C-alpha atoms as an extended CHARMM CRD file, in Angstrom:
* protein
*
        82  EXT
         1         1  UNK       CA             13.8790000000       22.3650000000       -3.8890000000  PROA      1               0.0000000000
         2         2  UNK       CA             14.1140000000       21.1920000000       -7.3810000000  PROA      2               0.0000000000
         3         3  UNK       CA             15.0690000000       17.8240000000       -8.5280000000  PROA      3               0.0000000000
         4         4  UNK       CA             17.6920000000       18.0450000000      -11.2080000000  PROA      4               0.0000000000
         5         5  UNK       CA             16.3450000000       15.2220000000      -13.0480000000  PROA      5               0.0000000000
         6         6  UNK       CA             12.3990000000       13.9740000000      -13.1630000000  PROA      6               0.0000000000
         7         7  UNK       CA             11.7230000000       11.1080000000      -10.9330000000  PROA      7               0.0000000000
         8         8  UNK       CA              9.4990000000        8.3560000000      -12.5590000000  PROA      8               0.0000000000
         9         9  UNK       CA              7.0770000000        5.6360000000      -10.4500000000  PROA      9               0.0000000000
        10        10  UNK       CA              6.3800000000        2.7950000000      -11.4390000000  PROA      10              0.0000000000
        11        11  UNK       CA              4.2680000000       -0.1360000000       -9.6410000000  PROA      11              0.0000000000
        12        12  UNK       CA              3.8930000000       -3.7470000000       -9.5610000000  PROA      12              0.0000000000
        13        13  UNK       CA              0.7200000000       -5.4340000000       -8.6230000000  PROA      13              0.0000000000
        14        14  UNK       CA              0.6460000000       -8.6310000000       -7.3490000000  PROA      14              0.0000000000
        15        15  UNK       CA             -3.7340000000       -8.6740000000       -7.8350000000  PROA      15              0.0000000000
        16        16  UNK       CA             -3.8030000000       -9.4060000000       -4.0780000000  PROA      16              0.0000000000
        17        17  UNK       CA             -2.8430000000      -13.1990000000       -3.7790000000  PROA      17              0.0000000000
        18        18  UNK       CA             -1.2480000000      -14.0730000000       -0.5720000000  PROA      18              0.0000000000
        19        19  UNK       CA              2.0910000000      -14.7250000000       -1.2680000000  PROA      19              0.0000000000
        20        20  UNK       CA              2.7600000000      -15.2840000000        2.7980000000  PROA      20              0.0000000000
        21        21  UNK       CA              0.5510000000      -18.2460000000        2.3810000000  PROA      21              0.0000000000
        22        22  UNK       CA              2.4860000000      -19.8290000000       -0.3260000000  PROA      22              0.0000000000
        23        23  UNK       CA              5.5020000000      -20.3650000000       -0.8660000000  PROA      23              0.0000000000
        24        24  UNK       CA              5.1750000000      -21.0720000000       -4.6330000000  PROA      24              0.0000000000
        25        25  UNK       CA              3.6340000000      -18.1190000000       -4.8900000000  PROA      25              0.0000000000
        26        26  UNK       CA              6.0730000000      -15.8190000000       -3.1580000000  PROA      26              0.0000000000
        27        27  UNK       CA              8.4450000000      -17.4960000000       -5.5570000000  PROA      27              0.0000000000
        28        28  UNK       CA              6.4240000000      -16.5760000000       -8.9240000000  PROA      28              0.0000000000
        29        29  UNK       CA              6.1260000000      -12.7310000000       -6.7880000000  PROA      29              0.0000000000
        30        30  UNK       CA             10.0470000000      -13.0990000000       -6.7910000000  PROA      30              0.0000000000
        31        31  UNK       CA             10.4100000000      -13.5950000000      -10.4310000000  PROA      31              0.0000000000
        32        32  UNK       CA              8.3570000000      -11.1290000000      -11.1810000000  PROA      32              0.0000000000
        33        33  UNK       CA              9.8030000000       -8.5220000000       -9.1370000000  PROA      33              0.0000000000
        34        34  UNK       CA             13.0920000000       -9.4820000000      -10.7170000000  PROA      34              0.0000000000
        35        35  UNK       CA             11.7290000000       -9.4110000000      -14.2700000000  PROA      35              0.0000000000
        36        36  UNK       CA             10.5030000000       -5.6580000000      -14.0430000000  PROA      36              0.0000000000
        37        37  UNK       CA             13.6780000000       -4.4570000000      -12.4320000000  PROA      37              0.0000000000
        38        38  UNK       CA             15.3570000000       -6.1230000000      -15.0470000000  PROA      38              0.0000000000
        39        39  UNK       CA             12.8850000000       -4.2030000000      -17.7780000000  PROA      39              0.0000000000
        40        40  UNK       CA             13.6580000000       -1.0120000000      -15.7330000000  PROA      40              0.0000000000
        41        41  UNK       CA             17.4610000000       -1.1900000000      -16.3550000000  PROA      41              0.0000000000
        42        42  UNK       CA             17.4870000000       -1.9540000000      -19.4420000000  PROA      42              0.0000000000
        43        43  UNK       CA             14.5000000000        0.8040000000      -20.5650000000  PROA      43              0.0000000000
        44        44  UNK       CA             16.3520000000        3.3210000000      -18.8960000000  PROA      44              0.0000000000
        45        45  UNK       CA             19.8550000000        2.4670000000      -19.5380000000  PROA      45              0.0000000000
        46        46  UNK       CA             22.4060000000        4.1700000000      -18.5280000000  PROA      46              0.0000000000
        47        47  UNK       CA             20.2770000000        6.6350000000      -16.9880000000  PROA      47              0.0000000000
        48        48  UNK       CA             19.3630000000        4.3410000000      -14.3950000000  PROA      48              0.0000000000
        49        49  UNK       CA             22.5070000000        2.6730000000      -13.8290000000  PROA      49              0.0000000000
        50        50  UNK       CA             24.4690000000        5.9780000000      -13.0190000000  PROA      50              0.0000000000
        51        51  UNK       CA             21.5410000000        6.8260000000      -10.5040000000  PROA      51              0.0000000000
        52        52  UNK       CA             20.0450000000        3.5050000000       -9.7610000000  PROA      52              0.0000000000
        53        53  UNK       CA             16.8180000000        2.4270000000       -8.3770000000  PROA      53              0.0000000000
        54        54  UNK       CA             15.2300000000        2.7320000000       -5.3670000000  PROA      54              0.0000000000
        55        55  UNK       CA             12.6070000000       -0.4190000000       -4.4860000000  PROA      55              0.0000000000
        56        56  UNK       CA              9.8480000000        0.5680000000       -2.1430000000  PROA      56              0.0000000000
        57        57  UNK       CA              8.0010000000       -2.8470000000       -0.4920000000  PROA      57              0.0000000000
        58        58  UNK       CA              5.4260000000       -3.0800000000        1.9460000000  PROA      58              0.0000000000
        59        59  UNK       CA              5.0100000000       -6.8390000000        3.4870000000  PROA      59              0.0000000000
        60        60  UNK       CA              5.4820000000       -9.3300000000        1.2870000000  PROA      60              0.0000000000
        61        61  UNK       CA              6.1320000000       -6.7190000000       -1.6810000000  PROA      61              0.0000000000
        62        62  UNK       CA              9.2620000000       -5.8780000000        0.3380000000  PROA      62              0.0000000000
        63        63  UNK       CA             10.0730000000       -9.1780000000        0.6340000000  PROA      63              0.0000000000
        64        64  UNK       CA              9.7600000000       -9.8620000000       -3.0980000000  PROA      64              0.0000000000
        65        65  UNK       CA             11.7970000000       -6.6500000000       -3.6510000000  PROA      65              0.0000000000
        66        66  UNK       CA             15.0640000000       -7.5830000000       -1.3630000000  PROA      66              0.0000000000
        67        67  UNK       CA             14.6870000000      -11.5110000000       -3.0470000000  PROA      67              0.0000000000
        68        68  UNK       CA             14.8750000000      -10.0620000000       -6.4590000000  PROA      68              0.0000000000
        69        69  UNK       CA             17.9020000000       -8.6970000000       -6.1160000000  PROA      69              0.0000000000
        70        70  UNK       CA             19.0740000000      -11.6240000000       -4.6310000000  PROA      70              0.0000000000
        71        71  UNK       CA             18.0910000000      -13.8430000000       -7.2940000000  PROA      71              0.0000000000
        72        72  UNK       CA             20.4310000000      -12.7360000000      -10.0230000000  PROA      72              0.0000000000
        73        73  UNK       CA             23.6060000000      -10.2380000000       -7.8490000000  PROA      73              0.0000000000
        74        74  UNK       CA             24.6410000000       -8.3950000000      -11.0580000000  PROA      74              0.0000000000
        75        75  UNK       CA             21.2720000000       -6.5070000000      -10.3280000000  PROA      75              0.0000000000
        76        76  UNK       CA             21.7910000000       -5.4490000000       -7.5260000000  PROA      76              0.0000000000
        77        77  UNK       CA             24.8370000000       -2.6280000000       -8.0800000000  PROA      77              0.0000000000
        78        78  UNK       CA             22.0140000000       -1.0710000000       -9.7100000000  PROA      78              0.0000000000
        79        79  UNK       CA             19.9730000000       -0.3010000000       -7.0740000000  PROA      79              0.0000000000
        80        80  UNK       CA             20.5420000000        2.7480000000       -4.2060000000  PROA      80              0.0000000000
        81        81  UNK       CA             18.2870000000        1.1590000000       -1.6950000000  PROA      81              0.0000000000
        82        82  UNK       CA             15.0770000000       -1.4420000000       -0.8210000000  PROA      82              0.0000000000
């Protein structure tokens, strides 16, 4: 079946520091996470926000993801799933 619009991937690398050992760390993962989501919406525009986002986390990554939207709400009507 074909998608009506092209669906883009995009990544975020944390270089492999244990953010489940630290909580600082976790935090700056957080931030992060929050930061390119914010870079997303706004790159995309209204092109994202009528479709939204959809965060894929494994572990901690997942973690990061559902905190990010947490850490600023308006965010989060922007995003279909985690």
């Amino acid at each position: 079946q074909e998608l009506k619009q092209p669906l883009d991937f995009w990544t975020v690398d944390f270089k492999e520091e244990l953010s489940g050992m630290s909580g600082v760390l976790l935090e700056k993962h957080v931030e992060f996470t929050a930061d390119c989501v914010d870079f997303l919406l706004e790159a995309y525009g209204r092109r994202a926000k009528g479709n939204g986002l959809l965060l894929v986390g494994h572990s901690m990554g997942g973690v990061a993801a559902v905190a990010a939207l947490q850490w600023k709400r308006d965010r989060s009507a922007h995003v279909r799933g985690v």
